[in-house]
């Protein structure tokens, strides 16, 4: 268990419903500062709802969310983002009709980020040289992998304290996935805390320090990633509880 | 021949005026997917304000326009922040009907304050000709309208294309959630878009007031013209709006030169109906209608 | 009034069932008898309430049920009014013929304009219908057949007493209500409900949807045309600018919104409020319209289903049940 003090983000007893359907049941999580934490779960396990709740898209029916000790439950999405949480949503969602540079500038939209945007541009371009080459191209002409890189780079432009990556590997070739995970590692080394949300069990465990496994809207298993036995995680992933 | 040529020249210039009327509506549609039925009335409201300021506060037309813009910015902020932003996410219909209610409130408010009489913004330009040769004359006012329209559309294009504000507005319009995730308050972007819109509407209101007489109820007539520019030019395209205005102006005046000036407006509306039925996505737009 | 309204879901047996059968007849009897004992002032207000209720119902049938938000219903008001003027004033034919022709001409015109406007979706339809009405206004003011912009004085009005005009208006109002109820309870109504409740699923059957909407459009044109004739029989004077003016549709929209869009009772409540408010502020026409605009905006923002929506949420009652199953 992660202590309150080392956590950058704390979820406490969250319940979330879509209308009459409850999607998240009593979820409590702690995300340690400076570490990579993964949330593993199948499609429909409630991962996306959970992330959207953290980002203020959904309002929980009960429970609290605290970022750096500050209650952000029910705050406006843009307000939460401005505190230093960046999220790359599923499917990259780059602005198709904007150039690569314009997309990156959107990452540096907040005043704090805008002030250091020269520095951030350098950082991003050295991390993703491809983006520098294509800087004046419209994002709509980028390949799937390049879009995902752009989405991550755009998030880095925000100079976040916490980066949430939702399904970054979805639909990409293994070589590119490997590359993206290497970059995420590099970002983490600069001191950014990271939450990885994944469907792929082995990859998640391999790249994170701590893992939560979700099934049917609940946390069914958690622990240091290297201590979690992969076959048990697999069972939990599919909602099989061998301890029941 | 001369009559036709004269109609073409006047039609193009009139199209400029139409474009500046339509450009605000185009912005609001392009950014919020909202058809602002109050657009014509908002513009006529600024015509009345400019007239009022020129008669009672300051004679200088530019100063009166600036005062009008200042008032209209406050007005624009209020309608966007308190009204439209609260219904925009509830689907098309509520927002449309809110602007419809707003249109009725503004036109009746103007009627109460200013009465039913025809009004105008005083200017000498309407009586002078810039060019008067070979049987072709170009009214100074019409020329000014066209020049201002082109300038406003270029300025807006630059703001939308090159500035941080424009990028934020574009981002908010193309992907609301992603923009919020990047820290962009999309509702605030909508407010900024409305402020740009009322600014153009103020300029349009002054030009319309100088060019034609107006009444409290004239707004609806210009709403249809604005809608025409926007539809012909392709919803949301700024340059398209200019082209839309020119096509509408040309259709009216060239049509009138054949059928008589009594049919000028009717021809414009019929052209618009045909375009709406045949190519509702606009003449320029490649987009397919949803 | 309260005793005649019954609570509970549709199709309930027992006393409620009897009340449901008897109540409308009782109300109708009272309304008819009004012609014999009501003062001219009361009757003149009731004429307006009945006519506005009818056109409000028709707008609501389109906007509230069929998903066709039209701002061009004044086309049919004008056509109805001009039919009345032409038939009685120029050809000196009986008024009843004017009412029949008003419906026929409105339906034919609706059929004609459906060719372009039904190609327009959503807001395009909304503005397209409005432009059609504006075209009519412009055309009628340049057309010798309709006496240009001068229009006509309708002297036929003076051949009738207020009570007689009231009975005509009552027939129009009650007729409109019956038409709406019949439509909503028919197969057409079921198709409308299916379309409204599940737009995506019914999207597939485009042809059927087109037919359903077209039928509603034609029905509402016919009734609005008749109501237009009734309104101008009461008004005695017609000109293109007012006959085809947007203010007719403004009133329809406000009546439907304030009363409750997509409910049958809504336009009744809306029409009563609309007419009474306008009457109370008769000497300040601008103020009453502004007030109505404000009320309409407030209702859209606070209670999108209008006054009827509030009543239904609180008490669950329906005066005119149109759903066969008390669901949703």
PDB file of N, CA, C and O in Angstrom, chain C residues 40-95:
ATOM      1  N   UNK C  40     -69.576  40.030 -25.232  1.00  0.00           N
ATOM      2  CA  UNK C  40     -68.797  40.165 -26.455  1.00  0.00           C
ATOM      3  C   UNK C  40     -67.299  40.202 -26.165  1.00  0.00           C
ATOM      4  O   UNK C  40     -66.496  39.657 -26.914  1.00  0.00           O
ATOM      5  N   UNK C  41     -66.958  40.827 -25.044  1.00  0.00           N
ATOM      6  CA  UNK C  41     -65.535  40.917 -24.698  1.00  0.00           C
ATOM      7  C   UNK C  41     -64.971  39.530 -24.394  1.00  0.00           C
ATOM      8  O   UNK C  41     -63.925  39.145 -24.923  1.00  0.00           O
ATOM      9  N   UNK C  42     -65.698  38.791 -23.588  1.00  0.00           N
ATOM     10  CA  UNK C  42     -65.261  37.431 -23.259  1.00  0.00           C
ATOM     11  C   UNK C  42     -65.157  36.592 -24.535  1.00  0.00           C
ATOM     12  O   UNK C  42     -64.179  35.876 -24.767  1.00  0.00           O
ATOM     13  N   UNK C  43     -66.177  36.726 -25.387  1.00  0.00           N
ATOM     14  CA  UNK C  43     -66.188  35.930 -26.611  1.00  0.00           C
ATOM     15  C   UNK C  43     -65.015  36.302 -27.518  1.00  0.00           C
ATOM     16  O   UNK C  43     -64.375  35.436 -28.113  1.00  0.00           O
ATOM     17  N   UNK C  44     -64.720  37.597 -27.593  1.00  0.00           N
ATOM     18  CA  UNK C  44     -63.629  38.002 -28.488  1.00  0.00           C
ATOM     19  C   UNK C  44     -62.298  37.446 -27.985  1.00  0.00           C
ATOM     20  O   UNK C  44     -61.422  37.100 -28.778  1.00  0.00           O
ATOM     21  N   UNK C  45     -62.173  37.325 -26.646  1.00  0.00           N
ATOM     22  CA  UNK C  45     -60.952  36.717 -26.117  1.00  0.00           C
ATOM     23  C   UNK C  45     -60.930  35.223 -26.386  1.00  0.00           C
ATOM     24  O   UNK C  45     -59.904  34.650 -26.788  1.00  0.00           O
ATOM     25  N   UNK C  46     -62.118  34.608 -26.235  1.00  0.00           N
ATOM     26  CA  UNK C  46     -62.188  33.162 -26.485  1.00  0.00           C
ATOM     27  C   UNK C  46     -61.899  32.840 -27.955  1.00  0.00           C
ATOM     28  O   UNK C  46     -61.304  31.806 -28.276  1.00  0.00           O
ATOM     29  N   UNK C  47     -62.320  33.736 -28.847  1.00  0.00           N
ATOM     30  CA  UNK C  47     -62.030  33.539 -30.282  1.00  0.00           C
ATOM     31  C   UNK C  47     -60.520  33.433 -30.472  1.00  0.00           C
ATOM     32  O   UNK C  47     -60.012  32.512 -31.118  1.00  0.00           O
ATOM     33  N   UNK C  48     -59.819  34.386 -29.866  1.00  0.00           N
ATOM     34  CA  UNK C  48     -58.357  34.387 -30.015  1.00  0.00           C
ATOM     35  C   UNK C  48     -57.740  33.137 -29.387  1.00  0.00           C
ATOM     36  O   UNK C  48     -56.860  32.500 -29.967  1.00  0.00           O
ATOM     37  N   UNK C  49     -58.218  32.784 -28.194  1.00  0.00           N
ATOM     38  CA  UNK C  49     -57.654  31.611 -27.521  1.00  0.00           C
ATOM     39  C   UNK C  49     -57.839  30.375 -28.392  1.00  0.00           C
ATOM     40  O   UNK C  49     -56.914  29.588 -28.602  1.00  0.00           O
ATOM     41  N   UNK C  50     -59.037  30.227 -28.949  1.00  0.00           N
ATOM     42  CA  UNK C  50     -59.317  29.045 -29.777  1.00  0.00           C
ATOM     43  C   UNK C  50     -58.417  29.024 -31.018  1.00  0.00           C
ATOM     44  O   UNK C  50     -57.827  27.996 -31.366  1.00  0.00           O
ATOM     45  N   UNK C  51     -58.345  30.150 -31.704  1.00  0.00           N
ATOM     46  CA  UNK C  51     -57.540  30.191 -32.937  1.00  0.00           C
ATOM     47  C   UNK C  51     -56.066  29.963 -32.622  1.00  0.00           C
ATOM     48  O   UNK C  51     -55.387  29.199 -33.306  1.00  0.00           O
ATOM     49  N   UNK C  52     -55.569  30.654 -31.592  1.00  0.00           N
ATOM     50  CA  UNK C  52     -54.148  30.502 -31.268  1.00  0.00           C
ATOM     51  C   UNK C  52     -53.849  29.096 -30.741  1.00  0.00           C
ATOM     52  O   UNK C  52     -52.777  28.553 -30.980  1.00  0.00           O
ATOM     53  N   UNK C  53     -54.828  28.528 -30.045  1.00  0.00           N
ATOM     54  CA  UNK C  53     -54.622  27.152 -29.579  1.00  0.00           C
ATOM     55  C   UNK C  53     -54.473  26.238 -30.781  1.00  0.00           C
ATOM     56  O   UNK C  53     -53.586  25.371 -30.833  1.00  0.00           O
ATOM     57  N   UNK C  54     -55.322  26.467 -31.789  1.00  0.00           N
ATOM     58  CA  UNK C  54     -55.269  25.616 -32.985  1.00  0.00           C
ATOM     59  C   UNK C  54     -53.909  25.728 -33.672  1.00  0.00           C
ATOM     60  O   UNK C  54     -53.274  24.713 -33.991  1.00  0.00           O
ATOM     61  N   UNK C  55     -53.435  26.947 -33.887  1.00  0.00           N
ATOM     62  CA  UNK C  55     -52.157  27.074 -34.621  1.00  0.00           C
ATOM     63  C   UNK C  55     -50.986  26.638 -33.740  1.00  0.00           C
ATOM     64  O   UNK C  55     -50.003  26.098 -34.240  1.00  0.00           O
ATOM     65  N   UNK C  56     -51.142  26.837 -32.413  1.00  0.00           N
ATOM     66  CA  UNK C  56     -50.115  26.339 -31.492  1.00  0.00           C
ATOM     67  C   UNK C  56     -50.036  24.816 -31.536  1.00  0.00           C
ATOM     68  O   UNK C  56     -48.956  24.228 -31.564  1.00  0.00           O
ATOM     69  N   UNK C  57     -51.198  24.171 -31.551  1.00  0.00           N
ATOM     70  CA  UNK C  57     -51.242  22.701 -31.660  1.00  0.00           C
ATOM     71  C   UNK C  57     -50.530  22.242 -32.932  1.00  0.00           C
ATOM     72  O   UNK C  57     -49.790  21.263 -32.928  1.00  0.00           O
ATOM     73  N   UNK C  58     -50.777  22.958 -34.015  1.00  0.00           N
ATOM     74  CA  UNK C  58     -50.205  22.536 -35.289  1.00  0.00           C
ATOM     75  C   UNK C  58     -48.699  22.730 -35.318  1.00  0.00           C
ATOM     76  O   UNK C  58     -47.966  21.918 -35.853  1.00  0.00           O
ATOM     77  N   UNK C  59     -48.237  23.816 -34.716  1.00  0.00           N
ATOM     78  CA  UNK C  59     -46.780  24.013 -34.659  1.00  0.00           C
ATOM     79  C   UNK C  59     -46.165  22.938 -33.774  1.00  0.00           C
ATOM     80  O   UNK C  59     -45.113  22.382 -34.085  1.00  0.00           O
ATOM     81  N   UNK C  60     -46.864  22.645 -32.687  1.00  0.00           N
ATOM     82  CA  UNK C  60     -46.384  21.637 -31.745  1.00  0.00           C
ATOM     83  C   UNK C  60     -46.346  20.248 -32.386  1.00  0.00           C
ATOM     84  O   UNK C  60     -45.440  19.455 -32.126  1.00  0.00           O
ATOM     85  N   UNK C  61     -47.318  19.970 -33.250  1.00  0.00           N
ATOM     86  CA  UNK C  61     -47.329  18.682 -33.953  1.00  0.00           C
ATOM     87  C   UNK C  61     -46.041  18.553 -34.767  1.00  0.00           C
ATOM     88  O   UNK C  61     -45.416  17.488 -34.800  1.00  0.00           O
ATOM     89  N   UNK C  62     -45.628  19.643 -35.388  1.00  0.00           N
ATOM     90  CA  UNK C  62     -44.389  19.618 -36.177  1.00  0.00           C
ATOM     91  C   UNK C  62     -43.163  19.658 -35.267  1.00  0.00           C
ATOM     92  O   UNK C  62     -42.301  18.788 -35.323  1.00  0.00           O
ATOM     93  N   UNK C  63     -43.082  20.721 -34.438  1.00  0.00           N
ATOM     94  CA  UNK C  63     -41.864  20.951 -33.667  1.00  0.00           C
ATOM     95  C   UNK C  63     -41.728  20.011 -32.478  1.00  0.00           C
ATOM     96  O   UNK C  63     -40.634  19.570 -32.143  1.00  0.00           O
ATOM     97  N   UNK C  64     -42.854  19.712 -31.826  1.00  0.00           N
ATOM     98  CA  UNK C  64     -42.798  18.921 -30.609  1.00  0.00           C
ATOM     99  C   UNK C  64     -42.830  17.429 -30.859  1.00  0.00           C
ATOM    100  O   UNK C  64     -42.338  16.648 -30.058  1.00  0.00           O
ATOM    101  N   UNK C  65     -43.460  17.010 -31.953  1.00  0.00           N
ATOM    102  CA  UNK C  65     -43.605  15.577 -32.197  1.00  0.00           C
ATOM    103  C   UNK C  65     -42.822  15.082 -33.412  1.00  0.00           C
ATOM    104  O   UNK C  65     -42.204  14.036 -33.378  1.00  0.00           O
ATOM    105  N   UNK C  66     -42.873  15.858 -34.516  1.00  0.00           N
ATOM    106  CA  UNK C  66     -42.273  15.344 -35.749  1.00  0.00           C
ATOM    107  C   UNK C  66     -40.822  15.789 -35.945  1.00  0.00           C
ATOM    108  O   UNK C  66     -40.198  15.416 -36.934  1.00  0.00           O
ATOM    109  N   UNK C  67     -40.307  16.588 -35.005  1.00  0.00           N
ATOM    110  CA  UNK C  67     -38.920  17.035 -35.144  1.00  0.00           C
ATOM    111  C   UNK C  67     -38.723  18.016 -36.289  1.00  0.00           C
ATOM    112  O   UNK C  67     -37.634  18.169 -36.806  1.00  0.00           O
ATOM    113  N   UNK C  68     -39.810  18.675 -36.716  1.00  0.00           N
ATOM    114  CA  UNK C  68     -39.704  19.659 -37.794  1.00  0.00           C
ATOM    115  C   UNK C  68     -39.911  21.048 -37.200  1.00  0.00           C
ATOM    116  O   UNK C  68     -41.046  21.504 -37.056  1.00  0.00           O
ATOM    117  N   UNK C  69     -38.829  21.698 -36.810  1.00  0.00           N
ATOM    118  CA  UNK C  69     -38.958  23.035 -36.241  1.00  0.00           C
ATOM    119  C   UNK C  69     -39.118  24.019 -37.396  1.00  0.00           C
ATOM    120  O   UNK C  69     -38.172  24.314 -38.104  1.00  0.00           O
ATOM    121  N   UNK C  70     -40.351  24.473 -37.589  1.00  0.00           N
ATOM    122  CA  UNK C  70     -40.637  25.354 -38.715  1.00  0.00           C
ATOM    123  C   UNK C  70     -40.804  26.783 -38.225  1.00  0.00           C
ATOM    124  O   UNK C  70     -41.404  27.024 -37.190  1.00  0.00           O
ATOM    125  N   UNK C  71     -40.254  27.723 -38.976  1.00  0.00           N
ATOM    126  CA  UNK C  71     -40.534  29.129 -38.704  1.00  0.00           C
ATOM    127  C   UNK C  71     -41.324  29.707 -39.876  1.00  0.00           C
ATOM    128  O   UNK C  71     -41.289  30.898 -40.128  1.00  0.00           O
ATOM    129  N   UNK C  72     -42.018  28.838 -40.610  1.00  0.00           N
ATOM    130  CA  UNK C  72     -42.727  29.301 -41.795  1.00  0.00           C
ATOM    131  C   UNK C  72     -44.206  28.976 -41.794  1.00  0.00           C
ATOM    132  O   UNK C  72     -44.853  29.010 -42.838  1.00  0.00           O
ATOM    133  N   UNK C  73     -44.774  28.702 -40.616  1.00  0.00           N
ATOM    134  CA  UNK C  73     -46.193  28.353 -40.568  1.00  0.00           C
ATOM    135  C   UNK C  73     -47.082  29.533 -40.959  1.00  0.00           C
ATOM    136  O   UNK C  73     -48.239  29.348 -41.311  1.00  0.00           O
ATOM    137  N   UNK C  74     -46.513  30.749 -40.900  1.00  0.00           N
ATOM    138  CA  UNK C  74     -47.303  31.922 -41.293  1.00  0.00           C
ATOM    139  C   UNK C  74     -47.683  31.877 -42.761  1.00  0.00           C
ATOM    140  O   UNK C  74     -48.629  32.538 -43.182  1.00  0.00           O
ATOM    141  N   UNK C  75     -46.987  31.080 -43.557  1.00  0.00           N
ATOM    142  CA  UNK C  75     -47.380  30.903 -44.959  1.00  0.00           C
ATOM    143  C   UNK C  75     -48.841  30.485 -45.044  1.00  0.00           C
ATOM    144  O   UNK C  75     -49.602  31.001 -45.867  1.00  0.00           O
ATOM    145  N   UNK C  76     -49.213  29.537 -44.190  1.00  0.00           N
ATOM    146  CA  UNK C  76     -50.556  28.978 -44.282  1.00  0.00           C
ATOM    147  C   UNK C  76     -51.599  29.905 -43.666  1.00  0.00           C
ATOM    148  O   UNK C  76     -52.739  29.956 -44.113  1.00  0.00           O
ATOM    149  N   UNK C  77     -51.195  30.631 -42.622  1.00  0.00           N
ATOM    150  CA  UNK C  77     -52.092  31.646 -42.063  1.00  0.00           C
ATOM    151  C   UNK C  77     -52.442  32.644 -43.165  1.00  0.00           C
ATOM    152  O   UNK C  77     -53.612  32.966 -43.403  1.00  0.00           O
ATOM    153  N   UNK C  78     -51.418  33.125 -43.849  1.00  0.00           N
ATOM    154  CA  UNK C  78     -51.613  34.112 -44.908  1.00  0.00           C
ATOM    155  C   UNK C  78     -52.463  33.548 -46.038  1.00  0.00           C
ATOM    156  O   UNK C  78     -53.395  34.206 -46.517  1.00  0.00           O
ATOM    157  N   UNK C  79     -52.150  32.329 -46.453  1.00  0.00           N
ATOM    158  CA  UNK C  79     -52.926  31.729 -47.543  1.00  0.00           C
ATOM    159  C   UNK C  79     -54.386  31.569 -47.134  1.00  0.00           C
ATOM    160  O   UNK C  79     -55.295  31.856 -47.919  1.00  0.00           O
ATOM    161  N   UNK C  80     -54.610  31.131 -45.889  1.00  0.00           N
ATOM    162  CA  UNK C  80     -55.983  30.996 -45.396  1.00  0.00           C
ATOM    163  C   UNK C  80     -56.694  32.340 -45.392  1.00  0.00           C
ATOM    164  O   UNK C  80     -57.833  32.466 -45.859  1.00  0.00           O
ATOM    165  N   UNK C  81     -56.014  33.346 -44.882  1.00  0.00           N
ATOM    166  CA  UNK C  81     -56.589  34.685 -44.804  1.00  0.00           C
ATOM    167  C   UNK C  81     -56.904  35.235 -46.189  1.00  0.00           C
ATOM    168  O   UNK C  81     -57.996  35.785 -46.427  1.00  0.00           O
ATOM    169  N   UNK C  82     -55.964  35.070 -47.114  1.00  0.00           N
ATOM    170  CA  UNK C  82     -56.193  35.575 -48.461  1.00  0.00           C
ATOM    171  C   UNK C  82     -57.289  34.803 -49.179  1.00  0.00           C
ATOM    172  O   UNK C  82     -58.040  35.377 -49.974  1.00  0.00           O
ATOM    173  N   UNK C  83     -57.390  33.510 -48.903  1.00  0.00           N
ATOM    174  CA  UNK C  83     -58.468  32.736 -49.509  1.00  0.00           C
ATOM    175  C   UNK C  83     -59.813  33.300 -49.059  1.00  0.00           C
ATOM    176  O   UNK C  83     -60.718  33.516 -49.874  1.00  0.00           O
ATOM    177  N   UNK C  84     -59.893  33.558 -47.749  1.00  0.00           N
ATOM    178  CA  UNK C  84     -61.127  34.131 -47.214  1.00  0.00           C
ATOM    179  C   UNK C  84     -61.435  35.469 -47.888  1.00  0.00           C
ATOM    180  O   UNK C  84     -62.557  35.716 -48.347  1.00  0.00           O
ATOM    181  N   UNK C  85     -60.419  36.332 -47.970  1.00  0.00           N
ATOM    182  CA  UNK C  85     -60.609  37.661 -48.545  1.00  0.00           C
ATOM    183  C   UNK C  85     -61.067  37.560 -49.993  1.00  0.00           C
ATOM    184  O   UNK C  85     -62.028  38.208 -50.416  1.00  0.00           O
ATOM    185  N   UNK C  86     -60.400  36.714 -50.751  1.00  0.00           N
ATOM    186  CA  UNK C  86     -60.672  36.582 -52.178  1.00  0.00           C
ATOM    187  C   UNK C  86     -62.084  36.013 -52.406  1.00  0.00           C
ATOM    188  O   UNK C  86     -62.851  36.541 -53.201  1.00  0.00           O
ATOM    189  N   UNK C  87     -62.412  34.961 -51.676  1.00  0.00           N
ATOM    190  CA  UNK C  87     -63.694  34.276 -51.877  1.00  0.00           C
ATOM    191  C   UNK C  87     -64.868  35.181 -51.494  1.00  0.00           C
ATOM    192  O   UNK C  87     -65.847  35.291 -52.228  1.00  0.00           O
ATOM    193  N   UNK C  88     -64.744  35.834 -50.330  1.00  0.00           N
ATOM    194  CA  UNK C  88     -65.893  36.609 -49.868  1.00  0.00           C
ATOM    195  C   UNK C  88     -65.908  38.007 -50.477  1.00  0.00           C
ATOM    196  O   UNK C  88     -66.953  38.521 -50.837  1.00  0.00           O
ATOM    197  N   UNK C  89     -64.732  38.600 -50.617  1.00  0.00           N
ATOM    198  CA  UNK C  89     -64.675  40.004 -51.007  1.00  0.00           C
ATOM    199  C   UNK C  89     -64.747  40.180 -52.519  1.00  0.00           C
ATOM    200  O   UNK C  89     -65.402  41.076 -53.011  1.00  0.00           O
ATOM    201  N   UNK C  90     -64.045  39.314 -53.256  1.00  0.00           N
ATOM    202  CA  UNK C  90     -63.961  39.486 -54.696  1.00  0.00           C
ATOM    203  C   UNK C  90     -65.023  38.662 -55.412  1.00  0.00           C
ATOM    204  O   UNK C  90     -65.711  39.143 -56.293  1.00  0.00           O
ATOM    205  N   UNK C  91     -65.155  37.397 -54.997  1.00  0.00           N
ATOM    206  CA  UNK C  91     -66.099  36.528 -55.716  1.00  0.00           C
ATOM    207  C   UNK C  91     -67.460  36.447 -55.039  1.00  0.00           C
ATOM    208  O   UNK C  91     -68.381  35.857 -55.586  1.00  0.00           O
ATOM    209  N   UNK C  92     -67.592  37.013 -53.873  1.00  0.00           N
ATOM    210  CA  UNK C  92     -68.857  37.032 -53.125  1.00  0.00           C
ATOM    211  C   UNK C  92     -69.455  35.640 -52.972  1.00  0.00           C
ATOM    212  O   UNK C  92     -70.641  35.434 -53.183  1.00  0.00           O
ATOM    213  N   UNK C  93     -68.642  34.696 -52.639  1.00  0.00           N
ATOM    214  CA  UNK C  93     -69.106  33.322 -52.423  1.00  0.00           C
ATOM    215  C   UNK C  93     -69.243  33.068 -50.923  1.00  0.00           C
ATOM    216  O   UNK C  93     -68.735  33.845 -50.116  1.00  0.00           O
ATOM    217  N   UNK C  94     -69.920  31.973 -50.542  1.00  0.00           N
ATOM    218  CA  UNK C  94     -70.150  31.731 -49.104  1.00  0.00           C
ATOM    219  C   UNK C  94     -68.849  31.520 -48.321  1.00  0.00           C
ATOM    220  O   UNK C  94     -67.867  30.991 -48.855  1.00  0.00           O
ATOM    221  N   UNK C  95     -68.895  31.902 -47.074  1.00  0.00           N
ATOM    222  CA  UNK C  95     -67.711  31.814 -46.213  1.00  0.00           C
ATOM    223  C   UNK C  95     -67.244  30.369 -46.045  1.00  0.00           C
ATOM    224  O   UNK C  95     -66.047  30.088 -46.012  1.00  0.00           O
TER     225      UNK C  95
END
